[in-house]
PDB file of C-alpha atoms in Angstrom:
ATOM      1  CA  MET A   1     -33.087-121.882 -35.879  1.00  0.00           C
ATOM      2  CA  LYS A   2     -30.655-123.085 -32.899  1.00  0.00           C
ATOM      3  CA  ILE A   3     -27.953-120.417 -34.340  1.00  0.00           C
ATOM      4  CA  LYS A   4     -30.416-117.722 -34.510  1.00  0.00           C
ATOM      5  CA  LEU A   5     -31.632-118.238 -30.688  1.00  0.00           C
ATOM      6  CA  LEU A   6     -27.814-118.441 -29.681  1.00  0.00           C
ATOM      7  CA  LEU A   7     -27.449-115.169 -31.472  1.00  0.00           C
ATOM      8  CA  ILE A   8     -30.180-113.505 -29.873  1.00  0.00           C
ATOM      9  CA  LEU A   9     -29.107-114.568 -26.570  1.00  0.00           C
ATOM     10  CA  LEU A  10     -25.350-113.334 -27.468  1.00  0.00           C
ATOM     11  CA  VAL A  11     -26.064-110.155 -29.379  1.00  0.00           C
ATOM     12  CA  PHE A  12     -29.528-108.888 -28.926  1.00  0.00           C
ATOM     13  CA  PHE A  13     -30.325-108.885 -25.468  1.00  0.00           C
ATOM     14  CA  PRO A  14     -26.818-107.949 -24.187  1.00  0.00           C
ATOM     15  CA  LEU A  15     -26.635-105.019 -26.198  1.00  0.00           C
ATOM     16  CA  VAL A  16     -30.290-103.878 -25.329  1.00  0.00           C
ATOM     17  CA  GLY A  17     -29.190-104.475 -21.740  1.00  0.00           C
ATOM     18  CA  CYS A  18     -25.728-102.395 -21.962  1.00  0.00           C
ATOM     19  CA  ASP A  19     -27.860 -99.655 -23.578  1.00  0.00           C
ATOM     20  CA  ARG A  20     -30.488 -99.415 -20.728  1.00  0.00           C
ATOM     21  CA  TYR A  21     -27.592 -99.768 -18.293  1.00  0.00           C
ATOM     22  CA  THR A  22     -25.592 -96.977 -19.635  1.00  0.00           C
ATOM     23  CA  LYS A  23     -28.441 -94.609 -20.415  1.00  0.00           C
ATOM     24  CA  ASN A  24     -29.651 -95.177 -16.401  1.00  0.00           C
ATOM     25  CA  GLN A  25     -26.023 -94.252 -15.506  1.00  0.00           C
ATOM     26  CA  ALA A  26     -25.978 -91.292 -17.933  1.00  0.00           C
ATOM     27  CA  VAL A  27     -29.231 -90.236 -16.114  1.00  0.00           C
ATOM     28  CA  SER A  28     -27.792 -90.860 -12.398  1.00  0.00           C
ATOM     29  CA  LEU A  29     -24.444 -89.368 -13.312  1.00  0.00           C
ATOM     30  CA  LEU A  30     -24.409 -86.600 -15.946  1.00  0.00           C
ATOM     31  CA  LYS A  31     -27.767 -85.282 -15.931  1.00  0.00           C
ATOM     32  CA  GLY A  32     -27.282 -81.277 -14.540  1.00  0.00           C
ATOM     33  CA  GLN A  33     -23.671 -81.641 -14.657  1.00  0.00           C
ATOM     34  CA  GLU A  34     -20.904 -80.264 -16.949  1.00  0.00           C
ATOM     35  CA  PRO A  35     -19.580 -82.512 -19.420  1.00  0.00           C
ATOM     36  CA  LEU A  36     -16.525 -84.837 -18.621  1.00  0.00           C
ATOM     37  CA  SER A  37     -13.858 -84.594 -21.283  1.00  0.00           C
ATOM     38  CA  PHE A  38     -11.118 -87.169 -21.967  1.00  0.00           C
ATOM     39  CA  LEU A  39      -8.153 -87.950 -24.374  1.00  0.00           C
ATOM     40  CA  ASN A  40      -7.936 -83.873 -24.594  1.00  0.00           C
ATOM     41  CA  GLY A  41     -11.320 -83.208 -25.770  1.00  0.00           C
ATOM     42  CA  PHE A  42     -11.602 -86.110 -28.355  1.00  0.00           C
ATOM     43  CA  PHE A  43     -14.210 -88.214 -25.924  1.00  0.00           C
ATOM     44  CA  SER A  44     -16.702 -86.285 -23.845  1.00  0.00           C
ATOM     45  CA  LEU A  45     -19.671 -87.575 -21.686  1.00  0.00           C
ATOM     46  CA  THR A  46     -22.453 -85.044 -21.946  1.00  0.00           C
ATOM     47  CA  TYR A  47     -26.347 -85.441 -21.108  1.00  0.00           C
ATOM     48  CA  HIS A  48     -28.433 -84.861 -23.891  1.00  0.00           C
ATOM     49  CA  GLU A  49     -32.152 -85.845 -24.197  1.00  0.00           C
ATOM     50  CA  ASN A  50     -33.279 -86.244 -27.913  1.00  0.00           C
ATOM     51  CA  THR A  51     -36.744 -85.856 -29.045  1.00  0.00           C
ATOM     52  CA  GLY A  52     -36.016 -86.310 -32.526  1.00  0.00           C
ATOM     53  CA  GLY A  53     -34.372 -89.046 -34.852  1.00  0.00           C
ATOM     54  CA  MET A  54     -30.723 -89.294 -35.669  1.00  0.00           C
ATOM     55  CA  LEU A  55     -28.949 -85.890 -35.245  1.00  0.00           C
ATOM     56  CA  SER A  56     -32.101 -84.645 -33.750  1.00  0.00           C
ATOM     57  CA  LEU A  57     -33.963 -84.703 -37.165  1.00  0.00           C
ATOM     58  CA  GLY A  58     -37.846 -84.242 -36.756  1.00  0.00           C
ATOM     59  CA  ALA A  59     -37.334 -82.757 -32.985  1.00  0.00           C
ATOM     60  CA  ASP A  60     -39.268 -79.588 -34.109  1.00  0.00           C
ATOM     61  CA  LEU A  61     -42.219 -81.673 -34.952  1.00  0.00           C
ATOM     62  CA  SER A  62     -45.381 -81.526 -33.182  1.00  0.00           C
ATOM     63  CA  ASP A  63     -45.577 -83.819 -30.166  1.00  0.00           C
ATOM     64  CA  GLU A  64     -48.460 -86.016 -31.994  1.00  0.00           C
ATOM     65  CA  LEU A  65     -46.396 -86.294 -35.232  1.00  0.00           C
ATOM     66  CA  ARG A  66     -43.140 -87.145 -33.472  1.00  0.00           C
ATOM     67  CA  VAL A  67     -45.104 -90.079 -31.411  1.00  0.00           C
ATOM     68  CA  ILE A  68     -46.625 -91.489 -34.645  1.00  0.00           C
ATOM     69  CA  LEU A  69     -43.282 -91.562 -36.590  1.00  0.00           C
ATOM     70  CA  PHE A  70     -40.710 -92.281 -33.968  1.00  0.00           C
ATOM     71  CA  THR A  71     -42.835 -94.402 -31.718  1.00  0.00           C
ATOM     72  CA  PHE A  72     -45.423 -96.352 -33.491  1.00  0.00           C
ATOM     73  CA  LEU A  73     -43.941 -96.555 -37.065  1.00  0.00           C
ATOM     74  CA  VAL A  74     -40.550 -97.321 -36.061  1.00  0.00           C
ATOM     75  CA  GLY A  75     -41.930 -99.885 -33.468  1.00  0.00           C
ATOM     76  CA  LEU A  76     -43.957-101.298 -36.107  1.00  0.00           C
ATOM     77  CA  MET A  77     -40.950-101.558 -38.492  1.00  0.00           C
ATOM     78  CA  LEU A  78     -38.822-102.905 -35.612  1.00  0.00           C
ATOM     79  CA  VAL A  79     -41.306-105.863 -34.810  1.00  0.00           C
ATOM     80  CA  GLY A  80     -41.883-106.278 -38.808  1.00  0.00           C
ATOM     81  CA  GLY A  81     -38.034-106.855 -38.846  1.00  0.00           C
ATOM     82  CA  LEU A  82     -37.616-109.058 -36.121  1.00  0.00           C
ATOM     83  CA  ILE A  83     -40.467-111.680 -37.569  1.00  0.00           C
ATOM     84  CA  TYR A  84     -38.843-111.130 -40.888  1.00  0.00           C
ATOM     85  CA  MET A  85     -35.489-112.172 -39.485  1.00  0.00           C
ATOM     86  CA  LEU A  86     -36.988-115.079 -37.506  1.00  0.00           C
ATOM     87  CA  ILE A  87     -38.940-116.507 -40.393  1.00  0.00           C
ATOM     88  CA  LYS A  88     -36.323-115.745 -43.464  1.00  0.00           C
ATOM     89  CA  PRO A  89     -33.370-118.381 -43.851  1.00  0.00           C
ATOM     90  CA  MET A  90     -30.304-116.076 -43.574  1.00  0.00           C
ATOM     91  CA  ASP A  91     -26.567-116.925 -42.813  1.00  0.00           C
ATOM     92  CA  LYS A  92     -25.592-116.213 -39.186  1.00  0.00           C
ATOM     93  CA  TYR A  93     -23.409-113.113 -40.657  1.00  0.00           C
ATOM     94  CA  SER A  94     -26.526-111.422 -41.980  1.00  0.00           C
ATOM     95  CA  PHE A  95     -28.726-112.478 -39.128  1.00  0.00           C
ATOM     96  CA  THR A  96     -26.002-111.129 -36.595  1.00  0.00           C
ATOM     97  CA  VAL A  97     -25.846-107.884 -38.693  1.00  0.00           C
ATOM     98  CA  GLY A  98     -29.738-107.333 -38.444  1.00  0.00           C
ATOM     99  CA  LEU A  99     -29.735-108.013 -34.931  1.00  0.00           C
ATOM    100  CA  LEU A 100     -27.241-105.195 -34.328  1.00  0.00           C
ATOM    101  CA  ILE A 101     -29.605-102.638 -35.837  1.00  0.00           C
ATOM    102  CA  LEU A 102     -32.643-104.111 -34.197  1.00  0.00           C
ATOM    103  CA  ALA A 103     -31.162-104.182 -30.693  1.00  0.00           C
ATOM    104  CA  GLY A 104     -30.194-100.635 -31.103  1.00  0.00           C
ATOM    105  CA  GLY A 105     -33.646 -99.779 -32.608  1.00  0.00           C
ATOM    106  CA  PHE A 106     -35.396-101.468 -29.657  1.00  0.00           C
ATOM    107  CA  GLY A 107     -33.013 -99.702 -27.201  1.00  0.00           C
ATOM    108  CA  ASN A 108     -34.166 -96.365 -28.413  1.00  0.00           C
ATOM    109  CA  LEU A 109     -37.630 -97.394 -28.750  1.00  0.00           C
ATOM    110  CA  TYR A 110     -37.663 -98.528 -25.116  1.00  0.00           C
ATOM    111  CA  ASP A 111     -36.299 -95.203 -24.213  1.00  0.00           C
ATOM    112  CA  ARG A 112     -39.193 -93.059 -25.729  1.00  0.00           C
ATOM    113  CA  ALA A 113     -41.626 -95.186 -24.261  1.00  0.00           C
ATOM    114  CA  VAL A 114     -40.436 -94.518 -20.807  1.00  0.00           C
ATOM    115  CA  ASN A 115     -38.967 -90.814 -21.417  1.00  0.00           C
ATOM    116  CA  ASP A 116     -42.093 -89.276 -22.821  1.00  0.00           C
ATOM    117  CA  GLY A 117     -40.765 -89.430 -26.122  1.00  0.00           C
ATOM    118  CA  ARG A 118     -37.094 -88.673 -25.468  1.00  0.00           C
ATOM    119  CA  VAL A 119     -33.722 -90.760 -25.680  1.00  0.00           C
ATOM    120  CA  VAL A 120     -31.140 -90.258 -23.970  1.00  0.00           C
ATOM    121  CA  ASP A 121     -27.546 -89.351 -25.397  1.00  0.00           C
ATOM    122  CA  PHE A 122     -24.423 -89.008 -23.749  1.00  0.00           C
ATOM    123  CA  MET A 123     -21.538 -89.643 -25.741  1.00  0.00           C
ATOM    124  CA  LEU A 124     -19.598 -87.171 -28.195  1.00  0.00           C
ATOM    125  CA  LEU A 125     -16.695 -87.452 -30.282  1.00  0.00           C
ATOM    126  CA  GLN A 126     -14.634 -84.530 -31.333  1.00  0.00           C
ATOM    127  CA  MET A 127     -11.376 -83.632 -33.307  1.00  0.00           C
ATOM    128  CA  GLY A 128     -10.774 -79.998 -33.831  1.00  0.00           C
ATOM    129  CA  PRO A 129     -13.783 -78.581 -35.283  1.00  0.00           C
ATOM    130  CA  LEU A 130     -15.234 -81.774 -36.458  1.00  0.00           C
ATOM    131  CA  LYS A 131     -17.517 -83.601 -34.115  1.00  0.00           C
ATOM    132  CA  THR A 132     -20.304 -86.158 -34.033  1.00  0.00           C
ATOM    133  CA  GLY A 133     -24.150 -85.598 -32.709  1.00  0.00           C
ATOM    134  CA  VAL A 134     -24.328 -86.679 -29.226  1.00  0.00           C
ATOM    135  CA  PHE A 135     -24.933 -90.854 -29.007  1.00  0.00           C
ATOM    136  CA  ASN A 136     -25.431 -93.498 -27.077  1.00  0.00           C
ATOM    137  CA  VAL A 137     -24.958 -97.312 -27.230  1.00  0.00           C
ATOM    138  CA  ALA A 138     -27.846 -98.001 -29.144  1.00  0.00           C
ATOM    139  CA  ASP A 139     -26.880 -95.598 -31.888  1.00  0.00           C
ATOM    140  CA  ILE A 140     -23.313 -97.373 -31.869  1.00  0.00           C
ATOM    141  CA  ALA A 141     -25.103-100.810 -32.380  1.00  0.00           C
ATOM    142  CA  ILE A 142     -27.385 -99.320 -35.133  1.00  0.00           C
ATOM    143  CA  MET A 143     -24.194 -97.924 -36.915  1.00  0.00           C
ATOM    144  CA  ALA A 144     -22.283-100.994 -36.495  1.00  0.00           C
ATOM    145  CA  GLY A 145     -25.201-103.085 -38.026  1.00  0.00           C
ATOM    146  CA  LEU A 146     -25.149-100.663 -41.146  1.00  0.00           C
ATOM    147  CA  PHE A 147     -21.353-100.913 -41.601  1.00  0.00           C
ATOM    148  CA  GLY A 148     -21.720-104.679 -41.269  1.00  0.00           C
ATOM    149  CA  PHE A 149     -24.604-105.066 -43.723  1.00  0.00           C
ATOM    150  CA  LEU A 150     -22.365-102.802 -46.202  1.00  0.00           C
ATOM    151  CA  PHE A 151     -19.567-105.311 -45.532  1.00  0.00           C
ATOM    152  CA  VAL A 152     -21.827-108.573 -45.738  1.00  0.00           C
ATOM    153  CA  SER A 153     -23.426-107.100 -49.231  1.00  0.00           C
ATOM    154  CA  SER A 154     -19.916-106.445 -50.628  1.00  0.00           C
ATOM    155  CA  LYS A 155     -17.679-109.100 -52.615  1.00  0.00           C
ATOM    156  CA  TRP A 156     -15.490-109.414 -49.458  1.00  0.00           C
ATOM    157  CA  GLY A 157     -18.634-110.271 -47.433  1.00  0.00           C
ATOM    158  CA  GLN A 158     -19.935-112.484 -50.253  1.00  0.00           C
ATOM    159  CA  ARG A 159     -16.458-114.478 -49.881  1.00  0.00           C
ATOM    160  CA  LEU A 160     -16.923-115.064 -45.939  1.00  0.00           C
ATOM    161  CA  ARG A 161     -20.520-116.195 -46.395  1.00  0.00           C
ATOM    162  CA  SER A 162     -19.505-118.659 -49.032  1.00  0.00           C
ATOM    163  CA  SER A 163     -16.554-120.110 -47.112  1.00  0.00           C
TER     164      SER A 163
END
């Protein structure tokens, strides 16, 4: 349990705090401004409020249904996931990967709770005609956790966990 508490202090709380800080900075510095472009347009800072899920999925649903899906049900899943991870014995790699996903989820959930159901997104990657959706630090944590889960579940991850 000591390692879990240490990982919560070193991974979960700093990620949620970084997400909050960067979203606050995006609101104060980017809202109502023209996008800022770096590295010949590869990386941009641009203010966007997302009422849907990933890639604005569900943004056109009714307000009531969005609250039920993206706030209430996601909140229940995140709390359930945290309880599950605290109770279930797991190695530090699997626990860390789970914390990444939960930290990102709680970061975006908090945003929805204080921003009338909207999540602040502000980063965009673009290479020629290819570009990502606008995202935030919480989204990076979620994706890192998902990629980490794939690795930990692979044969290479199994070797790492058994050594």
